[in-house]
Amino acid sequence: AARHDPAAFRAAVSRWPAGTLLVARRGVICAQLNLACDLDRLSLDEVPCGAALYAHRLRPGGQLEAWRTPGWPDP
C-alpha cells in the first residue's frame, strides 16, 4: 500500500465511490467503514485525527488500490 499524508489520504478516500477504510488506534483496529454505504460515509468526518488509516478498493479492471497513512504498520 502506498503511504500518504493524512490530509491527502482523507481527500482522496472521500471521493472513492466504494472501498473499505480501516481505522486503528494504538495498533488496534477500532472501526471498519464501507465506503459504498452512505451511513458509513457519514462517519468519515468523525475519524480521529491521530488514528492510523488504511483503505483499499478495486479499481476499474479489477486492480487493487491500497493507501495508508504513516501510522499504519508495515505488512
Short mmCIF file of C-alpha atoms in Angstrom, two decimals:
data_model
loop_
_atom_site.label_atom_id
_atom_site.label_comp_id
_atom_site.label_asym_id
_atom_site.label_seq_id
_atom_site.Cartn_x
_atom_site.Cartn_y
_atom_site.Cartn_z
CA ALA A 1 0.00 0.00 0.00
CA ALA A 2 1.22 3.47 -0.84
CA ARG A 3 1.84 5.80 2.11
CA HIS A 4 0.14 9.20 2.03
CA ASP A 5 -0.08 12.07 4.47
CA PRO A 6 -3.41 12.13 6.40
CA ALA A 7 -4.82 15.21 4.61
CA ALA A 8 -4.23 13.78 1.11
CA PHE A 9 -5.47 10.39 2.30
CA ARG A 10 -8.79 11.77 3.60
CA ALA A 11 -9.35 13.91 0.49
CA ALA A 12 -8.77 11.00 -1.89
CA VAL A 13 -10.68 8.36 0.05
CA SER A 14 -13.71 10.63 0.49
CA ARG A 15 -14.04 10.69 -3.34
CA TRP A 16 -13.86 6.90 -3.74
CA PRO A 17 -17.31 5.54 -4.66
CA ALA A 18 -16.57 2.20 -2.95
CA GLY A 19 -13.93 0.51 -0.83
CA THR A 20 -13.09 -0.22 2.79
CA LEU A 21 -11.48 2.08 5.34
CA LEU A 22 -9.86 0.63 8.47
CA VAL A 23 -9.20 2.88 11.47
CA ALA A 24 -6.66 1.85 14.13
CA ARG A 25 -5.77 3.42 17.46
CA ARG A 26 -2.69 2.22 19.36
CA GLY A 27 -2.29 -0.73 16.99
CA VAL A 28 -5.89 -1.99 17.36
CA ILE A 29 -8.49 -1.71 14.58
CA CYS A 30 -11.40 0.18 16.11
CA ALA A 31 -13.55 0.81 13.02
CA GLN A 32 -14.19 -0.55 9.56
CA LEU A 33 -16.13 1.67 7.18
CA ASN A 34 -17.73 0.55 3.92
CA LEU A 35 -17.29 3.49 1.54
CA ALA A 36 -20.21 2.30 -0.62
CA CYS A 37 -22.57 2.78 2.35
CA ASP A 38 -23.97 6.28 2.90
CA LEU A 39 -24.29 5.68 6.65
CA ASP A 40 -20.63 4.70 6.94
CA ARG A 41 -19.66 7.75 4.84
CA LEU A 42 -21.25 9.98 7.47
CA SER A 43 -18.64 8.63 9.92
CA LEU A 44 -15.69 9.83 7.79
CA ASP A 45 -15.75 13.25 9.45
CA GLU A 46 -15.62 11.62 12.88
CA VAL A 47 -12.44 9.61 12.27
CA PRO A 48 -9.92 10.76 14.92
CA CYS A 49 -7.04 12.87 13.56
CA GLY A 50 -4.37 10.78 15.29
CA ALA A 51 -5.71 7.45 14.05
CA ALA A 52 -3.75 5.24 11.64
CA LEU A 53 -5.74 4.69 8.44
CA TYR A 54 -5.73 2.04 5.72
CA ALA A 55 -8.08 1.99 2.74
CA HIS A 56 -8.40 -0.32 -0.22
CA ARG A 57 -10.67 -0.67 -3.25
CA LEU A 58 -10.88 -2.40 -6.59
CA ARG A 59 -10.30 -0.03 -9.48
CA PRO A 60 -12.00 -0.46 -12.84
CA GLY A 61 -10.48 -3.53 -14.45
CA GLY A 62 -10.08 -5.27 -11.08
CA GLN A 63 -6.79 -3.70 -9.94
CA LEU A 64 -6.36 -3.37 -6.18
CA GLU A 65 -5.56 0.13 -4.92
CA ALA A 66 -4.46 0.47 -1.31
CA TRP A 67 -3.50 3.59 0.65
CA ARG A 68 -2.28 4.02 4.23
CA THR A 69 -1.13 6.80 6.50
CA PRO A 70 2.37 6.76 8.01
CA GLY A 71 0.98 5.45 11.31
CA TRP A 72 -0.23 2.19 9.74
CA PRO A 73 2.19 -0.70 10.42
CA ASP A 74 4.19 -2.25 7.59
CA PRO A 75 2.93 -5.67 6.42
#
